[in-house]
Every structure is written in C-alpha cells, then in structure tokens.
Amino acid sequence: MSWPNPFRRNDENTRHVWGYTFQWTPRHMSPEEMHQMKFSYDVLGEECLDRLDEISPPITGEIPRNRSRLPPKEPAEPALKRDLYALLRDNASSDENLSQLWKEVNTIPDWVDWDQIARGQDVFYRYGGVAITALAYQSLLGGMGAARVSEVLARTGGFSTKVAKARMYETTQHILQVTRSLSSIQPGGEGHASTVRVRLLHAAVRRRILALAKEKPSYYSVDDYGIPINDLDSIGTISTFSSTLIWLGFPRQGIWLRKQEILDYLALWRLVAYYIGTPDEYFATPESAKAIMESLLISEIQPSETSRVLANNVILSLQGQPPAYASRDFLNASARWLNGDELADALGLGKPSLYYKALVAGQCLFFICLCYTNRSVQYWDRKKIKALRRILYHVIVENKVHGLGEETNFEFKHIPNLDTTTSMGDYVSGAKESGVESRNLKVFVIGSAIMGVVSYIGLRTTWGIFGGLRLWMTRT
C-alpha cells in the first residue's frame, strides 16, 4: 500500500504506474532506449560454460541445477556433484576464456569500499523481517508481472506449486550467503562462489532454451521476449533485490532507510551485479538506481496469463506452510498491500476481507516498532543483526523439516524441455491457525488502542488549551 502524499508534484513529468508515482528525469530510460539490452547478455559466461562442459561433461546432459535432484535410474554409488565454481577455479590457467572470467570475478573494482559493503550487509538484517516480506510478496510475486521474465521461468518448471517454495528458498539462500559476512562476499567466500555458480547457471538455462527454440521456433520467441536472461532481465533482478526494497517494499511497510543505509545497500548489490556479469553502472548512485527501477516499472511490468499462473502458484505454495502457517487470504492481503490493488488485480490475486488487511497493518506496526526501536540503540542493533543472521540461515537452509535441509549448489529440478510448462495449481484448504496472523491481530488491536488513547489525550489537551485561551481572552 502506497502512502498518500498531498505535497507531491503533479506536472507534465509526473508518471503514475501500478500505484506508484514519480517524476520523469533525464536519467530515466524509455522502452525504446532499453530495447537493445534485451538482446545483449553475458557472452563470456556462456563461452566458459561450454568449455567447462568439455572438461567435465554433465553425466546425463542436464543443466547445473538438475543432477542432484534427479532420481537414480538404478541403484548405484552416489555420483560426485559437479561444482562449476570449483571447475572454473581449477582450470582457469588452462583456457583463455576461463582465465578471463576467473580474473574478472576475482578483481575488485576501484569503487568497492569493504567497510561500506559490510554496512550494506547489516542493512539487510537490521530490517530482516521487512526485507524478507518485501522480497517474497513484491520482488518475487509482484515481479511475475514482468511478462518476458515469466515466460523464461515457466519453461523451467521451477514455479509449479510443488517446487515453488524450495525454489524461493534457494534464491533466499543466495541472498543470505552474500550478506552472511564480509569474508563471504569477498573472493573465495561462499557468497562470492554461489554468485559465480548462479552466473554459470544462467548461462546454462539460456543455452538450453535457445537450443530448444532453434529446434522448435514456437517454443520460445526471441523476437518477442529477447534472449533469455539478457542484460535487461539481469538489471531488473538486481533492482528487485535492492532498489525495489528501498523505494517500494520498505516504505509500504512504514520503513524508510537513512541516506547512508541506501548508499551502503546499493553498493553491496552493485558488487553482486559485477560478480554475476550484470551491467553494474546503473547502481552506482541512488539517483541512477531509482531511475532504472522506475523505468523498468513502465516498460517491463505488463502481466500476462503466464504471469497470473506463476503469481498464484507462489501464493498456493506458501499457504499453510511452516514456519508461518499463513492462510491464503493473509498471503493475498500481504501481496496486495505491497503491490497495490491495480497490479494485484492484473495478476489475478484474490480479494481478502478487511480483517486480513487489518492483520497486515498489524504486521507493519510490529515491524515499525521493532526496527525503529532497535536501530536507535547501537547495542540492540548489533545484537539483533547477529541473531537474525544465525536464525534466518538455520530456518531457510539448515532446517531439515521446514527449510532446504542443506546448502544447494543451485540445481534445477527440471530441465527445460519442449513439453515443460507451468500450469495453475489447485487450492487446497490448509490449517486455519497461524502464529503470524495471531501476532499481527494482537499488535493491531494494541496499536489501535494506544492510538485511541493518544488521540483522546490529544483532544482533551487541545480543548483544555483552547478553553484556557478563551477564558484568558474574556478576562482581558
């Protein structure tokens, strides 16, 4: 839900898109200006993947995300997992392209300030609950409104209701790894390594889809959708992890970052963009990062039928699931709060009652009180950041019941094939009791009561002042 601003400018440069209003500036890019980026991509990453496949061919011909999840055809000794990062590292000196890529991802740009990167990592955990909520319901679910990207995701089969939750947890693992510690994002760290793996994974998906499109042109139209996982898509992905949270996801939950926090958080994701082969200059300043986010909102968010299928599958895959056990109505209310009714309607999301909107409001009140209170006291702030780093990694990655159970090397469960499609899942009624919903209801009731008391005291005080002034004026 966007908060009203009666002082906002409204002139010939004002743009309104999906419930968000901004001023068009020379920094913004029109759809025509961005069009060429749909056909440029990480060529070096793909060339290196081809070479790594020659050095260590995939046993079953699968792309990197697949092998560890494929059931064995017959009893056999467990095969060693193929780690593309390790292959790149170990063979960098034997091939020109591999050497170039290895040198690139291990050469730190001049603009990197490691103290700033560390502060950017802390920003994520300082507002951890707010960030996770925004990533799930806005960056991911709302991002399904990008029709071109949805076409690629649908062809991987990774967002059917049976696997969407695990797919989201894998993405979250990557985020947690790049924010886990400063050494993690530096060359050789787990966040650095996982980012390079994701870069090669993207190359594998791109290569596979293009090969199938060559075999059957109707499978995927490059003219209509661009090269799969192109530069514009990659810029959009980095933007959803950074700019979208800063200027959309956080404010719509009542949280506004301080200027230095914005600079620090953008610097972190600019470094991730550099590692992953994405043009990073768009995240060099808050002004350019905000401009590209707003430009993408206008040009790319055009929901299709595929968008509606994937968005609803995200809701269905999360309803009644641990650890939150949130109901479908609460999930829809959260998505509508963060994306606005216009985009939510275009994505075909359900329309929950006012009760569930009140629960989301209660959640926002909870986040506001928690985040602003903790960040105001340095000791509380450091303690929360340290605890949340440990808790989130355990819940998402290590927990064998609710989470992934182990670190993933970013394997796909399904290889894109000519017959791979993603269809709308069926609604299954789940448990109605939800811990997070009960908490939000309590916060909303308590918050409403406090606001009522404060309003009452304020009115009584105001009337008292006016009464005193009136009495003073009559006596004089």
Coordinates of C-alpha atoms in Angstrom, one line a residue:
M1 CA 0.0 0.0 0.0
S2 CA 1.5 3.4 -1.0
W3 CA 1.1 6.2 1.5
P4 CA -0.7 9.4 0.2
N5 CA 1.5 12.5 -0.2
P6 CA -0.5 15.7 -0.6
F7 CA 2.7 17.7 -1.4
R8 CA 3.8 15.5 -4.3
R9 CA 4.4 17.4 -7.6
N10 CA 2.0 16.7 -10.4
D11 CA 3.0 18.1 -13.7
E12 CA 3.9 17.1 -17.3
N13 CA 6.8 14.9 -15.9
T14 CA 4.7 13.1 -13.4
R15 CA 4.2 9.4 -14.1
H16 CA 1.7 7.1 -12.4
V17 CA 2.3 3.3 -12.8
W18 CA 0.9 0.4 -10.8
G19 CA 0.0 2.6 -7.8
Y20 CA 3.4 4.3 -7.7
T21 CA 4.1 8.0 -8.7
F22 CA 7.4 9.5 -9.6
Q23 CA 8.9 12.4 -11.7
W24 CA 10.5 11.5 -15.1
T25 CA 14.0 12.9 -15.4
P26 CA 16.8 12.7 -18.0
R27 CA 18.2 9.7 -16.0
H28 CA 15.2 7.6 -16.9
M29 CA 15.2 5.3 -20.0
S30 CA 12.3 4.8 -22.4
P31 CA 11.3 1.4 -23.6
E32 CA 12.9 2.2 -26.9
E33 CA 16.2 3.1 -25.2
M34 CA 16.2 -0.2 -23.2
H35 CA 15.2 -2.4 -26.1
Q36 CA 18.7 -3.3 -27.2
M37 CA 19.5 -4.7 -23.8
K38 CA 17.0 -7.5 -24.4
F39 CA 19.5 -8.9 -27.0
S40 CA 22.8 -8.5 -25.1
Y41 CA 23.9 -10.9 -22.4
D42 CA 26.8 -12.5 -20.6
V43 CA 28.7 -13.9 -23.6
L44 CA 31.8 -14.7 -21.5
G45 CA 29.8 -16.8 -19.0
E46 CA 28.3 -18.9 -21.7
E47 CA 31.6 -19.4 -23.5
C48 CA 33.1 -20.6 -20.2
L49 CA 30.2 -22.9 -19.6
D50 CA 30.8 -24.5 -23.0
R51 CA 34.5 -25.1 -22.1
L52 CA 33.7 -26.5 -18.7
D53 CA 31.3 -28.9 -20.2
E54 CA 34.1 -30.1 -22.5
I55 CA 36.4 -30.5 -19.5
S56 CA 33.8 -32.3 -17.3
P57 CA 30.7 -33.2 -19.3
P58 CA 27.4 -33.5 -17.4
I59 CA 26.8 -37.2 -17.0
T60 CA 23.1 -37.0 -18.0
G61 CA 23.3 -33.9 -20.1
E62 CA 21.4 -31.9 -17.6
I63 CA 21.9 -28.2 -16.7
P64 CA 23.7 -27.5 -13.4
R65 CA 20.7 -27.4 -11.2
N66 CA 19.4 -30.8 -12.1
R67 CA 21.6 -33.7 -11.3
S68 CA 21.4 -33.7 -7.5
R69 CA 17.6 -33.9 -7.7
L70 CA 17.2 -36.5 -10.4
P71 CA 16.2 -39.9 -9.0
P72 CA 18.7 -42.6 -10.0
K73 CA 17.5 -45.0 -12.7
E74 CA 19.0 -47.9 -10.9
P75 CA 20.9 -48.5 -7.6
A76 CA 24.4 -47.1 -7.9
E77 CA 27.0 -45.4 -5.9
P78 CA 26.3 -41.7 -5.4
A79 CA 27.9 -39.7 -8.1
L80 CA 30.0 -36.7 -7.2
K81 CA 28.3 -33.4 -7.7
R82 CA 29.7 -31.3 -10.4
D83 CA 30.7 -27.9 -8.9
L84 CA 31.1 -25.4 -11.7
Y85 CA 32.8 -22.9 -9.4
A86 CA 35.5 -25.4 -8.5
L87 CA 35.9 -26.5 -12.1
L88 CA 36.4 -22.8 -13.1
R89 CA 38.9 -22.3 -10.3
D90 CA 40.9 -25.4 -11.0
N91 CA 41.0 -25.0 -14.8
A92 CA 41.4 -21.2 -15.1
S93 CA 45.0 -21.4 -16.1
S94 CA 44.4 -23.9 -18.9
D95 CA 42.0 -21.9 -21.1
E96 CA 41.9 -18.2 -22.2
N97 CA 38.2 -17.7 -21.6
L98 CA 38.3 -19.4 -18.2
S99 CA 41.3 -17.4 -17.2
Q100 CA 39.5 -14.2 -18.3
L101 CA 36.4 -15.0 -16.3
W102 CA 38.3 -16.1 -13.2
K103 CA 40.4 -12.9 -13.3
E104 CA 37.2 -10.8 -13.7
V105 CA 35.4 -12.2 -10.7
N106 CA 38.5 -12.0 -8.5
T107 CA 39.5 -8.5 -9.5
I108 CA 37.8 -6.0 -7.2
P109 CA 36.6 -2.7 -8.8
D110 CA 38.1 0.6 -7.6
W111 CA 34.8 1.8 -6.3
V112 CA 34.5 -1.0 -3.8
D113 CA 34.8 0.1 -0.1
W114 CA 34.8 -3.1 2.0
D115 CA 33.6 -1.2 5.1
Q116 CA 30.7 0.1 3.1
I117 CA 29.9 -3.4 1.8
A118 CA 29.8 -4.7 5.4
R119 CA 27.4 -1.9 6.4
G120 CA 25.3 -2.8 3.4
Q121 CA 25.1 -6.4 4.6
D122 CA 24.0 -5.2 8.0
V123 CA 21.1 -3.2 6.5
F124 CA 19.5 -6.4 5.3
Y125 CA 19.4 -7.9 8.8
R126 CA 18.6 -4.6 10.6
Y127 CA 15.3 -4.8 8.7
G128 CA 15.2 -8.6 8.2
G129 CA 11.5 -9.3 8.6
V130 CA 10.6 -6.3 6.4
A131 CA 13.2 -7.4 3.8
I132 CA 12.0 -11.0 3.6
T133 CA 8.4 -9.9 3.4
A134 CA 9.2 -7.5 0.6
L135 CA 11.3 -10.0 -1.3
A136 CA 8.6 -12.7 -1.2
Y137 CA 5.5 -10.7 -1.9
Q138 CA 6.8 -7.8 -4.0
S139 CA 10.2 -8.6 -5.6
L140 CA 9.2 -12.2 -6.5
L141 CA 5.4 -12.3 -6.6
G142 CA 5.0 -8.8 -7.9
G143 CA 7.9 -9.4 -10.3
M144 CA 5.9 -12.0 -12.0
G145 CA 4.2 -9.1 -13.7
A146 CA 7.2 -8.9 -16.0
A147 CA 5.7 -11.0 -18.8
R148 CA 9.0 -11.7 -20.6
V149 CA 10.7 -12.9 -17.5
S150 CA 7.7 -15.1 -16.6
E151 CA 8.0 -16.8 -19.9
V152 CA 11.5 -18.0 -19.1
L153 CA 10.6 -19.0 -15.5
A154 CA 7.6 -21.0 -16.8
R155 CA 9.8 -23.0 -19.1
T156 CA 12.0 -24.2 -16.3
G157 CA 9.1 -25.7 -14.4
G158 CA 10.6 -24.2 -11.2
F159 CA 7.4 -22.4 -10.2
S160 CA 4.8 -25.2 -10.1
T161 CA 3.1 -25.4 -6.7
K162 CA 5.1 -28.5 -5.7
V163 CA 8.5 -26.9 -6.0
A164 CA 8.0 -23.1 -5.9
K165 CA 8.7 -22.9 -2.1
A166 CA 12.0 -24.8 -2.5
R167 CA 12.9 -22.6 -5.5
M168 CA 12.2 -19.4 -3.4
Y169 CA 14.3 -20.8 -0.5
E170 CA 17.2 -21.4 -2.9
T171 CA 17.1 -17.8 -4.0
T172 CA 16.9 -16.7 -0.4
Q173 CA 20.0 -18.9 0.4
H174 CA 21.9 -16.9 -2.2
I175 CA 20.9 -13.7 -0.6
L176 CA 21.8 -15.0 2.9
Q177 CA 25.2 -16.1 1.6
V178 CA 26.1 -12.7 0.1
T179 CA 25.1 -11.0 3.3
R180 CA 26.4 -13.5 5.8
S181 CA 29.8 -11.9 6.5
L182 CA 32.3 -9.6 4.8
S183 CA 34.6 -12.6 4.0
S184 CA 31.6 -14.4 2.4
I185 CA 31.2 -11.8 -0.3
Q186 CA 35.0 -11.4 -0.9
P187 CA 36.7 -13.6 -3.5
G188 CA 36.7 -17.2 -2.4
G189 CA 33.9 -16.7 0.1
E190 CA 30.7 -18.7 0.0
G191 CA 28.6 -15.7 -1.2
H192 CA 31.2 -15.0 -3.9
A193 CA 31.2 -18.6 -5.0
S194 CA 27.5 -19.0 -5.1
T195 CA 27.2 -15.9 -7.2
V196 CA 29.6 -17.3 -9.8
R197 CA 27.6 -20.5 -9.8
V198 CA 24.4 -18.6 -10.4
R199 CA 26.1 -16.8 -13.3
L200 CA 27.0 -20.1 -14.9
L201 CA 23.6 -21.5 -14.2
H202 CA 22.0 -18.6 -16.0
A203 CA 24.3 -19.4 -19.0
A204 CA 23.1 -23.0 -18.9
V205 CA 19.4 -22.0 -18.8
R206 CA 19.9 -19.5 -21.6
R207 CA 21.7 -22.0 -23.8
R208 CA 19.1 -24.7 -23.2
I209 CA 16.1 -22.5 -24.1
L210 CA 17.8 -21.2 -27.2
A211 CA 18.6 -24.7 -28.4
L212 CA 15.0 -25.8 -27.9
A213 CA 13.8 -22.6 -29.7
K214 CA 16.1 -23.5 -32.6
E215 CA 14.6 -27.0 -32.7
K216 CA 11.0 -25.7 -32.4
P217 CA 10.6 -21.9 -33.1
S218 CA 7.2 -21.8 -31.5
Y219 CA 8.7 -22.9 -28.1
Y220 CA 10.2 -19.5 -27.4
S221 CA 10.3 -16.3 -29.5
V222 CA 13.5 -14.4 -29.2
D223 CA 11.9 -11.6 -31.2
D224 CA 9.1 -11.2 -28.7
Y225 CA 10.9 -11.9 -25.4
G226 CA 14.6 -11.2 -26.2
I227 CA 17.5 -13.5 -25.3
P228 CA 16.7 -15.5 -22.2
I229 CA 18.2 -13.9 -19.1
N230 CA 19.5 -10.9 -21.0
D231 CA 21.2 -7.8 -19.6
L232 CA 17.9 -6.0 -19.1
D233 CA 16.5 -9.0 -17.2
S234 CA 19.6 -9.2 -15.0
I235 CA 19.5 -5.5 -14.3
G236 CA 15.8 -6.0 -13.3
T237 CA 16.7 -8.8 -11.0
I238 CA 19.4 -6.8 -9.1
S239 CA 16.9 -4.0 -8.9
T240 CA 14.3 -6.2 -7.3
F241 CA 16.8 -7.2 -4.6
S242 CA 17.9 -3.6 -3.9
S243 CA 16.1 -0.6 -5.4
T244 CA 12.6 -2.1 -5.1
L245 CA 13.1 -2.8 -1.4
I246 CA 14.5 0.7 -0.8
W247 CA 11.8 2.7 -2.5
L248 CA 8.8 0.4 -2.6
G249 CA 8.9 -2.6 -0.3
F250 CA 10.2 -0.9 2.8
P251 CA 8.2 2.4 2.6
R252 CA 4.9 0.4 2.0
Q253 CA 5.6 -1.3 5.3
G254 CA 6.3 2.0 7.1
I255 CA 10.1 1.8 7.0
W256 CA 12.3 4.5 5.4
L257 CA 16.1 3.9 5.2
R258 CA 18.6 6.6 6.2
K259 CA 20.7 8.1 3.4
Q260 CA 23.8 6.3 4.3
E261 CA 21.9 3.0 4.5
I262 CA 20.7 3.5 1.0
L263 CA 24.2 4.1 -0.3
D264 CA 25.6 1.1 1.6
Y265 CA 22.9 -1.3 0.5
L266 CA 23.2 -0.3 -3.2
A267 CA 27.0 -0.7 -3.0
L268 CA 26.5 -4.3 -1.8
W269 CA 24.2 -5.2 -4.7
R270 CA 26.3 -3.4 -7.2
L271 CA 29.1 -5.7 -6.3
V272 CA 26.9 -8.7 -6.7
A273 CA 25.9 -7.4 -10.1
Y274 CA 29.5 -7.1 -11.1
Y275 CA 30.3 -10.7 -10.0
I276 CA 27.3 -12.1 -11.8
G277 CA 28.0 -10.4 -15.1
T278 CA 25.3 -7.7 -15.0
P279 CA 26.0 -4.1 -16.1
D280 CA 26.6 -2.5 -12.7
E281 CA 26.8 1.2 -13.5
Y282 CA 23.0 1.5 -13.1
F283 CA 23.5 1.0 -9.3
A284 CA 26.4 3.5 -8.9
T285 CA 24.2 6.2 -7.3
P286 CA 20.8 6.3 -5.6
E287 CA 19.6 8.5 -8.4
S288 CA 20.5 6.1 -11.2
A289 CA 19.3 3.1 -9.3
K290 CA 15.9 4.7 -8.6
A291 CA 15.7 5.8 -12.2
I292 CA 16.3 2.3 -13.7
M293 CA 13.8 0.8 -11.3
E294 CA 11.1 3.3 -12.3
S295 CA 11.9 2.9 -16.0
L296 CA 11.5 -0.9 -15.6
L297 CA 8.2 -0.4 -13.9
I298 CA 6.9 1.4 -17.0
S299 CA 8.4 -0.8 -19.7
E300 CA 8.5 -4.3 -18.2
I301 CA 5.6 -4.8 -15.8
Q302 CA 2.9 -6.0 -18.2
P303 CA 1.2 -9.0 -16.7
S304 CA 0.3 -11.9 -19.0
E305 CA -1.6 -15.1 -18.4
T306 CA 1.7 -16.8 -17.6
S307 CA 2.3 -14.0 -15.0
R308 CA -1.0 -14.8 -13.4
V309 CA -0.3 -18.5 -13.2
L310 CA 3.1 -18.1 -11.6
A311 CA 1.9 -15.4 -9.1
N312 CA -0.9 -17.5 -7.9
N313 CA 1.3 -20.6 -7.7
V314 CA 3.6 -18.6 -5.3
I315 CA 0.5 -18.0 -3.1
L316 CA -0.6 -21.6 -3.2
S317 CA 2.9 -23.0 -2.5
L318 CA 3.2 -20.9 0.7
Q319 CA -0.3 -21.2 2.2
G320 CA -0.4 -23.2 5.4
Q321 CA 3.3 -23.9 5.2
P322 CA 5.8 -23.7 8.1
P323 CA 7.2 -21.8 9.7
A324 CA 4.5 -19.0 9.4
Y325 CA 1.5 -21.3 8.5
A326 CA -0.1 -18.2 6.8
S327 CA -3.6 -18.6 5.3
R328 CA -4.3 -17.9 1.6
D329 CA -6.3 -14.8 2.5
F330 CA -3.4 -13.4 4.5
L331 CA -0.9 -14.1 1.7
N332 CA -3.2 -12.3 -0.8
A333 CA -3.6 -9.4 1.6
S334 CA 0.1 -9.1 2.0
A335 CA 0.7 -9.2 -1.8
R336 CA -2.0 -6.6 -2.3
W337 CA -0.5 -4.3 0.4
L338 CA 2.9 -4.4 -1.1
N339 CA 2.0 -4.3 -4.8
G340 CA -1.2 -2.3 -4.8
D341 CA -4.7 -3.3 -6.0
E342 CA -4.1 -2.4 -9.6
L343 CA -1.2 -4.8 -10.1
A344 CA -2.8 -7.4 -7.8
D345 CA -5.9 -7.4 -9.9
A346 CA -3.8 -7.7 -13.1
L347 CA -2.1 -10.8 -11.5
G348 CA -5.5 -12.3 -10.7
L349 CA -4.9 -12.4 -6.9
G350 CA -7.7 -13.0 -4.5
K351 CA -9.5 -10.2 -2.7
P352 CA -9.4 -10.8 1.1
S353 CA -11.7 -9.1 3.6
L354 CA -10.8 -6.1 5.7
Y355 CA -10.0 -8.4 8.5
Y356 CA -6.9 -9.7 6.7
K357 CA -5.9 -6.2 5.7
A358 CA -6.0 -5.3 9.4
L359 CA -3.7 -8.2 10.0
V360 CA -1.2 -6.9 7.5
A361 CA -1.5 -3.4 9.1
G362 CA -0.7 -5.1 12.4
Q363 CA 2.4 -6.7 10.9
C364 CA 3.5 -3.3 9.7
L365 CA 3.0 -1.8 13.1
F366 CA 5.1 -4.7 14.6
F367 CA 7.9 -4.1 12.1
I368 CA 7.8 -0.3 12.7
C369 CA 8.1 -0.6 16.5
L370 CA 10.8 -3.3 16.3
C371 CA 13.0 -1.8 13.6
Y372 CA 13.0 1.8 14.7
T373 CA 13.5 0.9 18.3
N374 CA 16.4 -1.5 17.7
R375 CA 18.2 0.8 15.3
S376 CA 18.0 3.7 17.8
V377 CA 20.2 1.8 20.3
Q378 CA 23.5 0.5 19.0
Y379 CA 23.7 -2.4 21.4
W380 CA 20.3 -3.7 20.5
D381 CA 21.0 -3.1 16.8
R382 CA 24.2 -5.2 16.8
K383 CA 22.6 -7.9 18.9
K384 CA 19.6 -8.2 16.5
I385 CA 21.8 -8.3 13.4
K386 CA 23.9 -11.1 14.9
A387 CA 20.9 -13.1 16.0
L388 CA 19.0 -12.7 12.7
R389 CA 22.0 -13.8 10.6
R390 CA 22.0 -17.1 12.5
I391 CA 18.3 -17.6 12.7
L392 CA 17.5 -17.0 9.1
Y393 CA 20.2 -19.2 7.8
H394 CA 19.1 -22.0 10.1
V395 CA 15.4 -21.7 9.2
I396 CA 15.9 -21.3 5.4
V397 CA 19.0 -23.5 4.7
E398 CA 19.9 -25.8 7.6
N399 CA 16.4 -26.9 8.9
K400 CA 15.6 -30.3 7.5
V401 CA 11.9 -30.0 8.3
H402 CA 10.9 -26.5 7.2
G403 CA 13.9 -25.5 5.1
L404 CA 16.2 -26.8 2.4
G405 CA 18.0 -29.2 4.8
E406 CA 21.4 -28.4 3.3
E407 CA 23.1 -25.9 1.1
T408 CA 22.2 -26.1 -2.5
N409 CA 24.6 -25.6 -5.4
F410 CA 21.6 -24.1 -7.3
E411 CA 20.3 -27.2 -9.2
F412 CA 17.2 -27.1 -11.3
K413 CA 14.7 -29.8 -10.5
H414 CA 13.5 -29.8 -14.2
I415 CA 15.4 -29.3 -17.4
P416 CA 13.6 -27.0 -19.9
N417 CA 12.1 -29.3 -22.4
L418 CA 9.7 -28.8 -25.3
D419 CA 6.9 -30.3 -23.2
T420 CA 7.7 -28.4 -20.0
T421 CA 5.0 -26.0 -18.9
T422 CA 3.8 -24.5 -15.7
S423 CA 0.1 -24.6 -15.0
M424 CA -2.0 -23.1 -12.3
G425 CA -2.1 -25.1 -9.1
D426 CA -5.2 -26.1 -7.3
Y427 CA -6.3 -24.6 -4.0
V428 CA -6.1 -27.0 -1.1
S429 CA -7.7 -25.8 2.2
G430 CA -5.0 -25.8 4.9
A431 CA -4.8 -25.2 8.6
K432 CA -6.6 -22.0 9.7
E433 CA -4.5 -21.3 12.8
S434 CA -1.5 -19.2 12.1
G435 CA 1.0 -17.9 14.6
V436 CA 2.0 -14.9 12.5
E437 CA -1.7 -13.9 12.0
S438 CA -2.4 -14.2 15.7
R439 CA 0.6 -12.0 16.5
N440 CA -0.4 -9.4 13.9
L441 CA -4.0 -9.3 15.2
K442 CA -2.7 -8.6 18.7
V443 CA -0.4 -5.9 17.5
F444 CA -3.2 -4.3 15.5
V445 CA -5.6 -4.3 18.5
I446 CA -3.0 -3.0 20.9
G447 CA -1.8 -0.4 18.4
S448 CA -5.4 0.8 17.7
A449 CA -6.0 1.0 21.4
I450 CA -2.8 3.0 22.0
M451 CA -3.7 5.3 19.1
G452 CA -7.2 5.8 20.5
V453 CA -5.8 6.7 24.0
V454 CA -3.2 9.1 22.5
S455 CA -5.9 10.7 20.3
Y456 CA -8.2 11.1 23.3
I457 CA -5.5 12.6 25.4
G458 CA -4.5 14.9 22.5
L459 CA -8.1 16.1 22.1
R460 CA -8.6 16.7 25.8
T461 CA -5.3 18.6 25.9
T462 CA -6.2 20.7 22.8
W463 CA -9.7 21.5 24.2
G464 CA -8.1 22.4 27.5
I465 CA -5.7 24.8 25.8
F466 CA -8.5 26.4 23.8
G467 CA -10.6 26.7 26.9
G468 CA -7.8 28.4 28.8
L469 CA -7.2 30.8 26.0
R470 CA -10.9 31.6 25.7
L471 CA -11.1 32.3 29.5
W472 CA -8.0 34.4 29.4
M473 CA -9.4 36.5 26.4
T474 CA -12.8 37.1 28.2
R475 CA -10.9 38.4 31.3
T476 CA -8.8 40.7 29.3

